[in-house]
Short mmCIF file of C-alpha atoms in Angstrom, two decimals:
data_model
loop_
_atom_site.label_atom_id
_atom_site.label_comp_id
_atom_site.label_asym_id
_atom_site.label_seq_id
_atom_site.Cartn_x
_atom_site.Cartn_y
_atom_site.Cartn_z
CA MET A 1 -18.89 -10.13 18.49
CA LYS A 2 -21.73 -11.63 16.45
CA SER A 3 -21.24 -15.19 15.23
CA TYR A 4 -22.33 -17.04 12.09
CA ARG A 5 -22.07 -20.63 10.90
CA LEU A 6 -21.04 -20.74 7.25
CA SER A 7 -22.99 -23.93 6.51
CA GLU A 8 -26.23 -22.13 7.45
CA LEU A 9 -25.68 -19.02 5.30
CA SER A 10 -26.99 -18.49 1.78
CA ASP A 11 -24.70 -17.06 -0.92
CA ALA A 12 -26.43 -13.70 -0.52
CA GLU A 13 -25.85 -13.75 3.23
CA VAL A 14 -22.15 -14.56 2.73
CA ARG A 15 -21.84 -11.66 0.27
CA SER A 16 -23.45 -9.37 2.83
CA LEU A 17 -21.05 -10.61 5.51
CA ILE A 18 -17.91 -9.91 3.47
CA ALA A 19 -19.08 -6.44 2.42
CA ARG A 20 -17.30 -3.61 4.23
CA PRO A 21 -19.25 -0.76 5.87
CA ARG A 22 -20.12 1.78 3.21
CA ILE A 23 -18.22 5.07 3.31
CA ASP A 24 -20.30 8.03 2.12
CA PHE A 25 -17.61 9.58 -0.05
CA SER A 26 -20.02 12.14 -1.52
CA SER A 27 -20.11 14.01 1.79
CA VAL A 28 -16.35 13.56 2.29
CA PHE A 29 -15.65 14.86 -1.23
CA ALA A 30 -17.75 17.94 -0.45
CA LEU A 31 -15.40 18.73 2.45
CA VAL A 32 -12.16 17.81 0.70
CA ASN A 33 -12.67 19.46 -2.70
CA PRO A 34 -12.40 23.04 -1.34
CA ILE A 35 -9.17 22.11 0.47
CA VAL A 36 -7.71 20.68 -2.73
CA ASP A 37 -8.66 23.85 -4.63
CA HIS A 38 -7.38 26.26 -1.96
CA VAL A 39 -3.98 24.55 -1.80
CA ARG A 40 -3.73 24.61 -5.59
CA GLN A 41 -4.52 28.32 -5.68
CA ARG A 42 -2.72 29.59 -2.58
CA GLY A 43 0.08 27.10 -1.96
CA ASP A 44 2.04 27.42 1.28
CA ALA A 45 -0.38 29.97 2.77
CA ALA A 46 -3.32 27.57 2.47
CA VAL A 47 -1.33 24.69 3.96
CA LYS A 48 -0.36 26.89 6.94
CA GLU A 49 -3.99 27.91 7.51
CA TYR A 50 -5.29 24.33 7.42
CA THR A 51 -2.47 23.11 9.66
CA LEU A 52 -3.36 25.76 12.21
CA ARG A 53 -7.06 24.85 11.99
CA PHE A 54 -6.74 21.06 12.13
CA ASP A 55 -3.44 20.42 13.95
CA LYS A 56 -3.29 23.58 16.11
CA ALA A 57 0.24 24.21 14.85
CA GLU A 58 1.37 27.63 13.63
CA LEU A 59 4.16 27.15 11.11
CA GLU A 60 6.76 29.59 9.84
CA LYS A 61 7.57 27.23 6.99
CA ILE A 62 5.86 24.07 5.86
CA VAL A 63 8.85 22.20 4.38
CA GLU A 64 12.15 21.16 5.93
CA LEU A 65 15.12 19.94 3.93
CA VAL A 66 16.12 16.70 5.59
CA SER A 67 19.81 17.40 4.97
CA ASP A 68 19.49 20.56 7.10
CA LEU A 69 17.98 18.77 10.11
CA PRO A 70 20.24 17.70 12.98
CA ASP A 71 20.49 14.00 13.72
CA PRO A 72 17.82 13.21 16.34
CA LEU A 73 18.89 11.60 19.60
CA LEU A 74 17.08 8.35 20.33
CA ASP A 75 17.38 6.00 23.28
CA ALA A 76 19.82 3.22 22.37
CA HIS A 77 17.20 0.44 22.44
CA VAL A 78 14.81 2.48 20.28
CA LYS A 79 17.55 3.25 17.75
CA GLU A 80 18.51 -0.44 17.64
CA ALA A 81 14.90 -1.46 17.00
CA PHE A 82 14.54 0.92 14.05
CA ASP A 83 17.97 -0.06 12.71
CA ILE A 84 17.00 -3.74 12.73
CA ALA A 85 13.69 -2.94 11.03
CA TYR A 86 15.47 -0.83 8.41
CA GLY A 87 17.93 -3.65 7.66
CA ASN A 88 15.19 -6.27 7.25
CA ILE A 89 12.97 -4.01 5.13
CA TYR A 90 15.94 -3.03 2.96
CA ALA A 91 17.02 -6.66 2.46
CA PHE A 92 13.53 -7.86 1.52
CA HIS A 93 12.86 -5.03 -0.93
CA ALA A 94 16.35 -5.06 -2.47
CA ALA A 95 15.79 -8.75 -3.25
CA GLN A 96 12.82 -7.72 -5.39
CA ARG A 97 15.10 -6.25 -8.07
CA THR A 98 14.61 -8.14 -11.31
CA PRO A 99 17.25 -8.59 -14.02
CA GLU A 100 16.79 -6.74 -17.30
CA THR A 101 14.83 -8.83 -19.82
CA ASN A 102 16.44 -9.04 -23.28
CA VAL A 103 14.91 -11.30 -25.95
CA GLU A 104 15.67 -11.86 -29.65
CA ASN A 105 12.21 -12.89 -30.86
CA MET A 106 13.39 -13.31 -34.46
CA LYS A 107 16.86 -12.95 -35.93
CA GLY A 108 17.55 -9.22 -35.98
CA VAL A 109 14.57 -8.34 -33.75
CA GLN A 110 15.76 -7.42 -30.24
CA CYS A 111 13.25 -6.52 -27.48
CA LYS A 112 13.98 -5.66 -23.89
CA ARG A 113 12.34 -4.26 -20.78
CA VAL A 114 14.18 -1.81 -18.52
CA ALA A 115 13.28 -0.37 -15.11
CA ARG A 116 13.49 3.33 -14.26
CA SER A 117 12.64 4.95 -10.95
CA ILE A 118 9.75 7.38 -10.61
CA ASN A 119 11.55 10.70 -10.32
CA SER A 120 9.59 12.28 -7.45
CA VAL A 121 7.35 10.57 -4.91
CA GLY A 122 5.25 11.67 -1.95
CA LEU A 123 4.99 9.54 1.17
CA TYR A 124 2.13 10.11 3.63
CA VAL A 125 2.84 9.12 7.23
CA PRO A 126 -0.26 9.46 9.45
CA GLY A 127 0.08 11.14 12.81
CA GLY A 128 -3.42 11.59 14.18
CA THR A 129 -4.26 9.15 16.98
CA ALA A 130 -0.87 7.38 16.74
CA VAL A 131 2.59 8.32 15.52
CA LEU A 132 3.81 5.87 12.87
CA PRO A 133 7.55 6.08 12.18
CA SER A 134 7.30 2.48 10.98
CA THR A 135 5.28 3.74 8.01
CA ALA A 136 8.09 6.19 7.25
CA LEU A 137 10.42 3.19 6.86
CA MET A 138 7.94 1.10 4.89
CA LEU A 139 7.56 3.83 2.28
CA SER A 140 10.97 5.47 2.15
CA VAL A 141 13.15 2.34 2.04
CA PRO A 142 11.79 1.00 -1.28
CA ALA A 143 11.89 4.56 -2.69
CA GLN A 144 15.56 4.72 -1.65
CA ILE A 145 16.34 1.37 -3.28
CA ALA A 146 14.50 2.36 -6.46
CA GLY A 147 16.60 5.51 -6.72
CA CYS A 148 13.83 8.12 -6.60
CA LYS A 149 15.52 11.52 -6.76
CA THR A 150 12.97 13.56 -4.80
CA ILE A 151 11.28 11.92 -1.80
CA VAL A 152 8.80 14.11 0.08
CA LEU A 153 7.52 12.75 3.40
CA ALA A 154 4.36 14.41 4.71
CA THR A 155 3.29 14.03 8.32
CA PRO A 156 1.26 16.19 10.71
CA PRO A 157 3.41 18.27 13.09
CA ALA A 158 3.06 18.48 16.85
CA GLN A 159 1.39 21.64 18.14
CA ASP A 160 4.79 23.29 18.56
CA GLY A 161 5.48 22.71 14.86
CA THR A 162 8.07 19.97 15.33
CA ILE A 163 8.17 16.50 13.77
CA TRP A 164 8.49 13.40 15.94
CA LYS A 165 12.14 12.55 16.31
CA GLU A 166 11.61 8.89 15.41
CA VAL A 167 10.07 9.94 12.08
CA VAL A 168 13.01 12.27 11.41
CA TYR A 169 15.47 9.47 12.24
CA CYS A 170 13.78 7.08 9.78
CA ALA A 171 13.56 9.79 7.12
CA LYS A 172 17.27 10.61 7.34
CA LYS A 173 18.28 6.96 7.34
CA ALA A 174 16.18 6.09 4.31
CA GLY A 175 17.09 8.98 2.04
CA VAL A 176 14.05 11.26 2.31
CA THR A 177 14.84 14.66 0.79
CA HIS A 178 12.00 16.86 2.12
CA ILE A 179 9.63 16.73 5.09
CA LEU A 180 6.27 18.44 4.61
CA LYS A 181 4.90 19.41 8.02
CA ALA A 182 1.26 18.84 7.21
CA GLY A 183 -1.37 16.13 7.33
CA GLY A 184 -4.76 15.41 5.87
CA ALA A 185 -6.08 16.51 2.50
CA GLN A 186 -3.92 19.64 2.58
CA ALA A 187 -0.73 17.55 2.63
CA ILE A 188 -1.88 15.33 -0.25
CA SER A 189 -2.85 18.43 -2.24
CA ALA A 190 0.48 20.18 -1.61
CA MET A 191 2.41 17.16 -2.88
CA ALA A 192 0.11 16.67 -5.88
CA TRP A 193 0.10 20.29 -7.11
CA GLY A 194 3.39 21.47 -5.64
CA THR A 195 3.69 24.77 -3.74
CA GLU A 196 6.31 27.48 -3.40
CA THR A 197 8.39 25.23 -1.15
CA CYS A 198 6.94 21.73 -1.57
CA PRO A 199 8.07 19.88 -4.71
CA LYS A 200 5.38 18.47 -6.94
CA VAL A 201 5.46 14.67 -6.92
CA GLU A 202 4.41 12.14 -9.54
CA LYS A 203 3.03 9.42 -7.26
CA ILE A 204 1.64 9.49 -3.72
CA PHE A 205 1.84 6.59 -1.27
CA GLY A 206 0.63 5.85 2.19
CA PRO A 207 -2.37 5.09 4.40
CA GLY A 208 -4.63 7.68 5.96
CA ASN A 209 -8.13 8.50 7.12
CA GLN A 210 -11.13 9.02 4.84
CA TYR A 211 -10.10 12.62 4.09
CA VAL A 212 -6.62 11.55 2.98
CA THR A 213 -8.14 8.76 0.89
CA ALA A 214 -10.67 11.14 -0.68
CA ALA A 215 -7.92 13.64 -1.57
CA LYS A 216 -5.89 10.89 -3.23
CA MET A 217 -8.93 9.73 -5.20
CA ILE A 218 -9.80 13.27 -6.32
CA LEU A 219 -6.27 14.21 -7.32
CA GLN A 220 -5.47 11.06 -9.29
CA ASN A 221 -8.35 12.02 -11.59
CA SER A 222 -7.41 15.69 -11.83
CA GLU A 223 -5.11 17.93 -13.86
CA ALA A 224 -2.45 17.40 -11.19
CA MET A 225 -1.17 14.40 -13.17
CA VAL A 226 -0.40 12.31 -10.11
CA SER A 227 -0.93 8.61 -9.46
CA ILE A 228 -1.55 6.83 -6.15
CA ASP A 229 -0.47 3.53 -4.67
CA MET A 230 -3.90 1.97 -4.11
CA PRO A 231 -7.37 2.66 -2.71
CA ALA A 232 -7.47 2.42 1.07
CA GLY A 233 -9.96 1.92 3.85
CA PRO A 234 -9.86 1.11 7.58
CA SER A 235 -7.31 -1.42 8.86
CA GLU A 236 -8.45 -5.04 9.04
CA VAL A 237 -7.39 -8.53 10.06
CA LEU A 238 -8.88 -11.98 9.57
CA VAL A 239 -7.64 -14.68 11.94
CA ILE A 240 -8.16 -18.38 11.22
CA ALA A 241 -7.76 -20.41 14.42
CA ASP A 242 -8.11 -24.12 15.14
CA LYS A 243 -8.10 -26.07 18.41
CA HIS A 244 -4.31 -25.85 18.63
CA ALA A 245 -4.28 -22.03 18.73
CA ILE A 246 -3.51 -20.50 22.14
CA PRO A 247 -6.54 -18.35 23.12
CA ARG A 248 -4.57 -15.39 24.49
CA HIS A 249 -2.51 -15.25 21.29
CA VAL A 250 -5.65 -15.20 19.16
CA ALA A 251 -7.14 -12.43 21.32
CA ALA A 252 -3.95 -10.36 21.15
CA ASP A 253 -3.86 -10.67 17.35
CA LEU A 254 -7.46 -9.50 17.04
CA LEU A 255 -6.84 -6.55 19.36
CA SER A 256 -3.62 -5.53 17.62
CA GLN A 257 -5.71 -4.51 14.62
CA ALA A 258 -8.78 -3.34 16.54
CA GLU A 259 -6.71 -0.76 18.45
CA HIS A 260 -5.95 1.14 15.23
CA GLY A 261 -9.36 2.79 15.41
CA PRO A 262 -13.09 2.29 15.93
CA ASP A 263 -13.61 1.63 12.22
CA SER A 264 -11.09 -1.23 12.07
CA GLN A 265 -12.40 -4.56 10.75
CA VAL A 266 -11.72 -7.69 12.81
CA VAL A 267 -12.87 -11.20 11.80
CA LEU A 268 -12.27 -14.51 13.60
CA VAL A 269 -12.80 -17.73 11.63
CA ILE A 270 -13.07 -20.86 13.76
CA ALA A 271 -11.73 -23.84 11.80
CA GLY A 272 -13.27 -27.13 12.88
CA GLU A 273 -14.37 -28.29 16.31
CA SER A 274 -13.05 -28.06 19.88
CA VAL A 275 -11.88 -24.43 19.69
CA ASP A 276 -12.21 -22.82 23.12
CA LEU A 277 -14.12 -19.71 22.08
CA ASN A 278 -15.03 -18.85 25.68
CA ALA A 279 -11.34 -18.63 26.55
CA ILE A 280 -10.70 -16.39 23.52
CA GLU A 281 -13.57 -14.06 24.47
CA GLU A 282 -12.40 -13.90 28.09
CA GLU A 283 -8.92 -12.94 26.90
CA LEU A 284 -10.37 -10.32 24.56
CA SER A 285 -12.22 -8.69 27.43
CA LYS A 286 -9.28 -8.85 29.83
CA GLN A 287 -6.66 -7.60 27.38
CA CYS A 288 -8.92 -4.89 25.95
CA GLN A 289 -9.49 -3.39 29.39
CA SER A 290 -5.74 -3.08 29.95
CA LEU A 291 -4.99 -1.31 26.66
CA PRO A 292 -4.42 2.47 26.55
CA ARG A 293 -6.37 2.43 23.27
CA GLY A 294 -8.91 -0.05 24.62
CA GLU A 295 -11.84 2.25 23.89
CA PHE A 296 -10.98 2.24 20.17
CA ALA A 297 -10.51 -1.53 20.24
CA ALA A 298 -13.80 -2.18 22.04
CA GLU A 299 -15.74 -0.12 19.50
CA ALA A 300 -14.07 -1.96 16.61
CA LEU A 301 -14.93 -5.31 18.20
CA SER A 302 -18.57 -4.27 18.58
CA HIS A 303 -19.08 -4.39 14.80
CA SER A 304 -16.73 -7.32 14.15
CA PHE A 305 -17.80 -10.96 13.87
CA ILE A 306 -16.94 -14.65 14.28
CA VAL A 307 -17.48 -17.29 11.58
CA TYR A 308 -17.66 -21.03 12.22
CA ALA A 309 -16.25 -23.12 9.38
CA HIS A 310 -16.47 -26.90 8.98
CA ASP A 311 -12.76 -27.28 8.25
CA MET A 312 -9.68 -25.47 6.97
CA LEU A 313 -10.77 -25.61 3.34
CA GLU A 314 -14.04 -23.83 4.14
CA SER A 315 -12.09 -21.33 6.29
CA ILE A 316 -9.65 -20.50 3.48
CA ASN A 317 -12.47 -20.24 0.94
CA PHE A 318 -14.23 -17.68 3.13
CA SER A 319 -11.00 -15.75 3.64
CA ASN A 320 -10.45 -15.62 -0.13
CA LEU A 321 -13.93 -14.13 -0.51
CA TYR A 322 -13.29 -11.58 2.25
CA ALA A 323 -9.80 -10.68 0.88
CA PRO A 324 -8.38 -9.28 4.14
CA GLU A 325 -5.57 -6.77 4.47
CA HIS A 326 -3.91 -9.08 7.03
CA LEU A 327 -4.53 -12.84 7.22
CA ILE A 328 -3.28 -14.76 10.25
CA VAL A 329 -3.37 -18.56 9.89
CA ASN A 330 -2.93 -19.79 13.46
CA VAL A 331 -3.47 -23.51 12.91
CA LYS A 332 -1.44 -26.72 13.04
CA ASP A 333 0.78 -27.14 9.95
CA ALA A 334 -0.24 -23.72 8.68
CA GLU A 335 2.41 -23.71 5.93
CA LYS A 336 0.65 -26.44 3.95
CA TRP A 337 -2.32 -24.10 3.35
CA GLU A 338 -0.28 -21.30 1.78
CA GLY A 339 -0.97 -22.51 -1.77
CA CYS A 340 -4.73 -22.23 -1.22
CA ILE A 341 -4.58 -18.54 -0.28
CA GLU A 342 -5.53 -16.34 -3.24
CA ASN A 343 -6.61 -12.98 -1.82
CA ALA A 344 -4.81 -11.26 1.05
CA GLY A 345 -2.54 -8.26 1.50
CA SER A 346 -0.07 -10.05 3.79
CA VAL A 347 -0.17 -13.52 5.36
CA PHE A 348 1.15 -14.65 8.75
CA LEU A 349 1.60 -18.40 9.01
CA GLY A 350 1.76 -20.45 12.19
CA PRO A 351 1.49 -19.88 15.93
CA TRP A 352 4.67 -17.81 16.25
CA THR A 353 3.94 -15.24 13.54
CA PRO A 354 1.88 -12.37 14.96
CA GLU A 355 0.75 -9.67 12.54
CA SER A 356 2.85 -7.19 14.54
CA VAL A 357 6.10 -8.54 13.01
CA GLY A 358 4.94 -7.54 9.54
CA ASP A 359 3.77 -4.17 10.82
CA TYR A 360 7.25 -3.37 12.07
CA ALA A 361 10.32 -5.41 11.31
CA SER A 362 10.08 -8.77 9.52
CA GLY A 363 10.92 -7.01 6.26
CA THR A 364 7.61 -7.21 4.38
CA ASN A 365 5.71 -4.00 3.70
CA HIS A 366 2.81 -2.97 5.88
CA VAL A 367 1.18 -0.60 3.36
CA LEU A 368 -1.45 -3.01 2.06
CA PRO A 369 -4.78 -3.07 0.22
CA THR A 370 -7.84 -2.90 2.47
CA TYR A 371 -11.61 -2.90 1.98
CA GLY A 372 -11.49 -6.06 -0.17
CA TYR A 373 -9.07 -4.55 -2.72
CA ALA A 374 -6.66 -7.44 -2.06
CA ARG A 375 -8.67 -9.21 -4.79
CA MET A 376 -6.95 -7.06 -7.41
CA TYR A 377 -4.14 -5.11 -5.68
CA GLY A 378 -0.94 -6.09 -3.94
CA GLY A 379 0.83 -4.16 -1.21
CA VAL A 380 3.55 -1.56 -1.70
CA SER A 381 6.77 -3.08 -3.06
CA LEU A 382 9.90 -2.03 -4.91
CA ASP A 383 7.91 -2.18 -8.17
CA SER A 384 5.56 0.49 -6.81
CA PHE A 385 8.40 3.03 -7.16
CA LEU A 386 9.49 1.91 -10.63
CA LYS A 387 8.16 2.21 -14.13
CA TYR A 388 9.05 -0.18 -16.91
CA ILE A 389 10.04 0.85 -20.43
CA THR A 390 10.12 -1.51 -23.40
CA VAL A 391 12.85 -1.06 -26.02
CA GLN A 392 13.11 -2.64 -29.46
CA SER A 393 15.88 -2.54 -32.01
CA LEU A 394 15.80 -4.09 -35.49
CA THR A 395 18.56 -4.70 -38.00
CA GLU A 396 17.94 -4.57 -41.75
CA GLU A 397 17.59 -8.33 -41.70
CA GLY A 398 15.14 -8.10 -38.83
CA LEU A 399 12.92 -5.61 -40.66
CA ARG A 400 13.04 -7.71 -43.86
CA LYS A 401 11.79 -10.71 -41.87
CA LEU A 402 9.20 -8.96 -39.68
CA GLY A 403 8.17 -5.98 -41.84
CA PRO A 404 5.85 -7.78 -44.30
CA TYR A 405 3.77 -9.20 -41.45
CA VAL A 406 3.48 -5.76 -39.84
CA ALA A 407 2.47 -4.22 -43.19
CA THR A 408 -0.23 -6.88 -43.62
CA MET A 409 -1.67 -6.27 -40.14
CA ALA A 410 -1.67 -2.49 -40.67
CA GLU A 411 -3.51 -2.98 -43.98
CA VAL A 412 -6.14 -5.13 -42.26
CA GLU A 413 -6.71 -2.36 -39.74
CA GLY A 414 -6.82 0.33 -42.43
CA LEU A 415 -3.87 2.28 -40.99
CA ASP A 416 -1.94 3.14 -44.15
CA ALA A 417 0.64 5.42 -42.50
CA HIS A 418 1.62 2.53 -40.23
CA LYS A 419 2.06 0.37 -43.33
CA LEU A 420 4.09 3.04 -45.15
CA ALA A 421 6.48 3.44 -42.21
CA VAL A 422 7.46 -0.18 -42.87
CA THR A 423 7.15 -0.51 -46.65
CA LEU A 424 9.16 2.64 -47.41
CA ARG A 425 12.04 1.25 -45.38
CA LEU A 426 11.72 -2.13 -47.10
CA GLU A 427 11.84 -0.39 -50.50
CA ASP A 428 15.02 1.46 -49.49
CA ILE A 429 16.63 -1.77 -48.33
CA GLU A 430 15.69 -3.44 -51.62
CA ALA A 431 16.96 -0.51 -53.70
CA ARG A 432 20.29 -0.48 -51.89
CA GLN A 433 20.71 -4.19 -52.46
CA VAL A 434 19.93 -3.81 -56.20
CA SER A 435 22.42 -0.92 -56.59
CA THR A 436 25.20 -2.97 -55.04
#
């Protein structure tokens, strides 16, 4: 891993350091656009063809009704793990419900804000180099709490056309209604347009590779009338460590993100003096060699870097510029720095909080903004599955009080019909009062 000392870098060099590797989306779009069009035009048949080509699975049907699927049999300890994760995720997201806001701004002028679930949602659960039933929970649990009526979970099938039993277990537990046995751009397209058997959805969630991301970007700007959760890029972690951090813990945290894939982004920020970097690097090498996905991790580490900061304040400032998907603060008294953190998808404070707990079972959501988008996006939450409607109701007295001001503003803007909608009502109120 290359290393840099922040005090020796110019502003331009820091900007270059925090920039993510550029993805050439023009070439990706050229590959994805025909898939999007074919699925729109040919529906199930196109999805079957692409699933055979890319996943080597020949499907009789592309969609399964979850209610028709038998309950999968899991080993007791595996079932317990997913049950605990479900309970924690449910509790954390259920606590995000907000009470209805009802305000009387003036006498007779009532305004309120009400929440309604998005009717149909699509959840993408990757299944390429790793099976991710945890993502099934992270997406379906808040959709279940929100009350979404149609929940379509898309995930690539195994070559025999089946879905991993752990994914099915999570889907059944969290109220998924349909499973689309497809991955990649073809799955995103099927959910966005709808097919003969796949319901059309109104919003699509979930991480994925560059082809999934490109399909989401294309379709949110198309006639499909579908929105997406957030832009996405490769997984990433930034670890801030001081002299109190245990080297093998730091190394394990870095590798836990690097093993996602060769394009993962891993950054280590050394806060202050006396950090045993040699011990950390030795642990990285030793642990990486023992990992089944060590080849992916090693490639990710080859384009990752280390930053030396003078102190914690300089470390946090750099992290805020980088805006990582995951931020691990492995320093003494980590909690006191929480208020300084402005840009991060999810934060892990203290020596006993590995990023893995958020990935699986602490209760927070692991679908998070990457690629620096944590500057302006938050991760998936209950709100992601809701829309908010404002409601106003005026009495006669309310319109008499507020109406003249509205009429004046409409006149200033030259919108006479807006003014008339108020003044005609005011005239009727006045006439009724005169007649009585």
